[in-house]
Amino acid sequence: MVLGLGTGSTAKHAVTRIGDLLRLGKLTNITGIPTSRMTHELALSVGIPLSDLDSHPVVDLAIDGADEVDPHMNLVKGRGGSLLREKMIEGACKKFIVIVDESKLVEHIGGSGLAMPVEVVPFCWKFTAERLRLLFEEAGCVARLRRDGEGGEPFVTDNKNYIVDLYFEKDIGDLMVASDRILRLPGVVEHGMFLGMATTLIVAGELGVKVKNK
């Protein structure tokens, strides 16, 4: 089985557990495809054999977390900065399981008031950030370059790009239209909206665990 190995706190627990099960002999014939250098290093440390999409273009299953989930199982991911590789690998999956706690559920994408990341090339990033802001000016958009720490150097992704975080005061409307508008901007590499990709959602809450399938 080929597994997509996500990035973040939820994925970290999953990767560690997969390594434990492999070591105990309860899992066999597993190949992992990591979505970040951080996950790559963790997977190697727990003994998971690794590959990539060039060798395994079809992935059986991915398990990952999300930063926001709307009622239609659309996601915001990538606040850890790995959105491009996450989207490539999880988009190649037959099944994509998302595990969150109920605090990540929102009425609409951007509804948490937290960042929706956009990966951009470093060249003239200010120009790109301003064009992104203007796309969603009616939604009260604020565009901020992500930095390492308070006032530090620009955060650099595994692909040597920057992240512009978008914050919205209002609903941005049709997500497919929003996605298309973002991706049409020269200088944009990818955005953190994962639309129609999740096949199963597992939500942990005070009253227990709920499972929703597409």
Coordinates of C-alpha atoms in Angstrom, one line a residue:
M1 CA 0.0 0.0 0.0
V2 CA 1.2 3.5 -0.9
L3 CA 0.5 6.1 1.8
G4 CA 0.6 9.8 1.6
L5 CA 2.2 11.1 4.8
G6 CA 0.9 14.5 5.8
T7 CA 2.5 17.4 7.6
G8 CA 1.5 18.9 11.0
S9 CA 0.5 17.7 14.5
T10 CA -2.2 15.2 13.4
A11 CA 0.0 13.7 10.7
K12 CA 2.9 13.4 13.1
H13 CA 0.9 11.1 15.3
A14 CA -0.2 9.0 12.3
V15 CA 3.3 8.7 11.0
T16 CA 4.7 7.7 14.4
R17 CA 1.9 5.1 14.8
I18 CA 2.5 3.6 11.3
G19 CA 6.2 3.3 12.2
D20 CA 5.2 1.5 15.5
L21 CA 2.9 -0.9 13.6
L22 CA 5.6 -1.7 11.0
R23 CA 8.2 -2.4 13.8
L24 CA 5.7 -4.7 15.5
G25 CA 4.9 -6.6 12.3
K26 CA 1.3 -5.5 12.3
L27 CA 1.7 -3.6 9.1
T28 CA 3.6 -4.8 6.1
N29 CA 4.2 -3.7 2.5
I30 CA 3.9 0.0 3.3
T31 CA 5.5 2.7 1.2
G32 CA 5.2 6.3 2.3
I33 CA 5.3 9.5 0.2
P34 CA 6.0 12.5 2.5
T35 CA 4.5 15.9 1.9
S36 CA 7.4 17.8 3.5
R37 CA 11.0 17.5 4.5
M38 CA 10.0 17.5 8.1
T39 CA 7.7 14.5 7.5
H40 CA 10.4 12.8 5.4
E41 CA 12.8 13.0 8.3
L42 CA 10.3 11.7 10.8
A43 CA 9.2 8.8 8.5
L44 CA 12.8 7.8 8.1
S45 CA 13.4 7.9 11.8
V46 CA 10.5 5.5 12.5
G47 CA 11.5 3.1 9.8
I48 CA 8.9 3.8 7.0
P49 CA 10.1 3.0 3.5
L50 CA 9.8 6.1 1.3
S51 CA 9.2 6.9 -2.3
D52 CA 7.8 9.7 -4.4
L53 CA 5.1 10.5 -7.0
D54 CA 7.5 9.8 -9.9
S55 CA 7.8 6.2 -8.8
H56 CA 4.2 5.8 -7.4
P57 CA 1.9 8.2 -9.3
V58 CA -1.2 6.7 -7.7
V59 CA -1.5 6.8 -3.9
D60 CA -3.8 4.5 -2.1
L61 CA -4.5 6.5 1.0
A62 CA -3.5 9.7 2.8
I63 CA -4.2 10.7 6.4
D64 CA -3.8 14.4 7.4
G65 CA -5.2 17.2 9.4
A66 CA -6.7 20.5 8.3
D67 CA -6.8 24.1 9.5
E68 CA -10.4 24.7 8.4
V69 CA -13.2 22.4 7.2
D70 CA -16.5 23.8 5.8
P71 CA -19.9 22.0 5.7
H72 CA -19.0 20.6 2.2
M73 CA -15.7 19.1 3.4
N74 CA -13.7 21.8 1.6
L75 CA -10.5 22.5 3.5
V76 CA -7.9 25.1 4.3
K77 CA -4.5 23.5 4.7
G78 CA -0.9 24.6 4.6
R79 CA -0.6 26.9 7.6
G80 CA 2.6 24.8 8.2
G81 CA 3.9 25.9 4.8
S82 CA 3.7 22.6 3.0
L83 CA 0.6 23.2 0.9
L84 CA 2.0 22.6 -2.6
R85 CA 3.4 19.1 -1.8
E86 CA 0.4 18.3 0.3
K87 CA -1.9 19.1 -2.6
M88 CA 0.1 17.2 -5.2
I89 CA 0.3 14.0 -3.1
E90 CA -3.2 14.2 -1.6
G91 CA -4.6 15.0 -5.0
A92 CA -3.2 11.7 -6.3
C93 CA -4.9 9.7 -3.6
K94 CA -7.7 7.2 -4.1
K95 CA -8.8 8.0 -0.5
F96 CA -8.0 11.1 1.6
I97 CA -8.9 10.9 5.3
V98 CA -8.9 14.2 7.2
I99 CA -8.8 14.2 11.0
V100 CA -9.7 17.3 13.0
D101 CA -11.2 18.5 16.2
E102 CA -14.4 20.4 16.1
S103 CA -12.7 23.7 16.6
K104 CA -11.6 23.5 12.9
L105 CA -15.2 23.4 11.6
V106 CA -16.3 26.7 10.0
E107 CA -19.4 27.9 8.2
H108 CA -17.3 29.1 5.3
I109 CA -13.7 29.0 4.2
G110 CA -11.9 31.8 5.9
G111 CA -14.5 31.8 8.7
S112 CA -12.0 31.2 11.5
G113 CA -10.3 34.5 10.9
L114 CA -7.0 32.7 10.5
A115 CA -4.7 32.5 7.5
M116 CA -5.5 31.1 4.1
P117 CA -1.9 30.6 2.7
V118 CA -0.8 31.2 -0.8
E119 CA 2.6 30.1 -2.0
V120 CA 4.3 32.7 -4.2
V121 CA 7.6 33.0 -6.0
P122 CA 10.0 35.4 -4.1
F123 CA 10.4 37.7 -7.1
C124 CA 8.4 40.9 -6.6
W125 CA 6.4 39.2 -3.8
K126 CA 5.0 42.6 -2.7
F127 CA 3.4 43.1 -6.1
T128 CA 1.9 39.6 -6.0
A129 CA 0.6 40.1 -2.4
E130 CA -1.1 43.4 -3.4
R131 CA -2.8 41.8 -6.4
L132 CA -4.0 39.0 -4.1
R133 CA -5.4 41.6 -1.7
L134 CA -7.2 43.4 -4.4
L135 CA -8.8 40.2 -5.7
F136 CA -10.7 39.9 -2.4
E137 CA -11.0 43.6 -1.4
E138 CA -14.7 43.3 -1.0
A139 CA -14.2 40.5 1.6
G140 CA -12.0 42.8 3.6
C141 CA -8.9 40.9 2.7
V142 CA -5.5 41.5 4.4
A143 CA -2.4 40.0 2.8
R144 CA 0.7 39.5 4.9
L145 CA 4.0 37.9 4.1
R146 CA 4.7 35.0 6.5
R147 CA 7.9 35.4 8.4
D148 CA 10.1 33.3 10.7
G149 CA 9.2 34.7 14.1
E150 CA 8.3 38.2 15.0
G151 CA 9.7 40.5 12.3
G152 CA 12.1 37.9 11.1
E153 CA 13.2 36.8 7.7
P154 CA 10.6 35.6 5.2
F155 CA 9.4 32.0 5.8
V156 CA 10.8 29.8 2.9
T157 CA 8.9 26.7 1.8
D158 CA 10.5 23.4 0.9
N159 CA 10.3 24.6 -2.7
K160 CA 12.2 27.8 -1.9
N161 CA 9.1 30.0 -2.3
Y162 CA 7.4 32.5 0.1
I163 CA 4.0 32.3 1.7
V164 CA 1.5 35.2 1.6
D165 CA -1.2 34.7 4.2
L166 CA -4.7 36.0 3.4
Y167 CA -7.1 37.0 6.1
F168 CA -10.8 37.6 5.3
E169 CA -13.5 39.6 7.2
K170 CA -16.3 38.2 5.0
D171 CA -17.2 35.1 3.0
I172 CA -15.2 35.0 -0.3
G173 CA -18.1 33.4 -2.2
D174 CA -17.8 30.7 -4.8
L175 CA -14.6 28.8 -3.9
M176 CA -14.0 27.4 -7.4
V177 CA -14.1 31.0 -8.8
A178 CA -11.8 32.2 -6.0
S179 CA -9.4 29.4 -6.7
D180 CA -9.3 30.2 -10.4
R181 CA -8.8 33.9 -9.8
I182 CA -5.8 33.2 -7.4
L183 CA -4.1 30.7 -9.7
R184 CA -4.4 33.0 -12.7
L185 CA -2.2 35.6 -11.1
P186 CA 1.4 35.4 -12.4
G187 CA 3.7 34.8 -9.4
V188 CA 1.3 32.5 -7.6
V189 CA 2.4 28.9 -7.2
E190 CA -0.5 27.3 -5.3
H191 CA -3.1 28.2 -2.6
G192 CA -4.2 26.4 0.5
M193 CA -7.9 25.7 -0.4
F194 CA -8.3 21.9 -0.9
L195 CA -11.6 21.8 -2.7
G196 CA -13.5 18.5 -3.1
M197 CA -10.5 16.4 -2.3
A198 CA -11.3 14.9 1.1
T199 CA -13.2 11.6 0.9
T200 CA -13.7 11.0 4.7
L201 CA -13.8 13.5 7.6
I202 CA -13.3 12.4 11.2
V203 CA -14.2 15.0 13.8
A204 CA -13.3 14.6 17.4
G205 CA -15.5 16.6 19.8
E206 CA -16.8 16.7 23.4
L207 CA -19.5 14.2 22.6
G208 CA -17.3 11.8 20.8
V209 CA -16.1 11.1 17.3
K210 CA -18.2 11.7 14.1
V211 CA -17.3 10.3 10.7
K212 CA -18.6 11.9 7.4
N213 CA -18.0 10.3 4.1
K214 CA -18.4 11.9 0.7

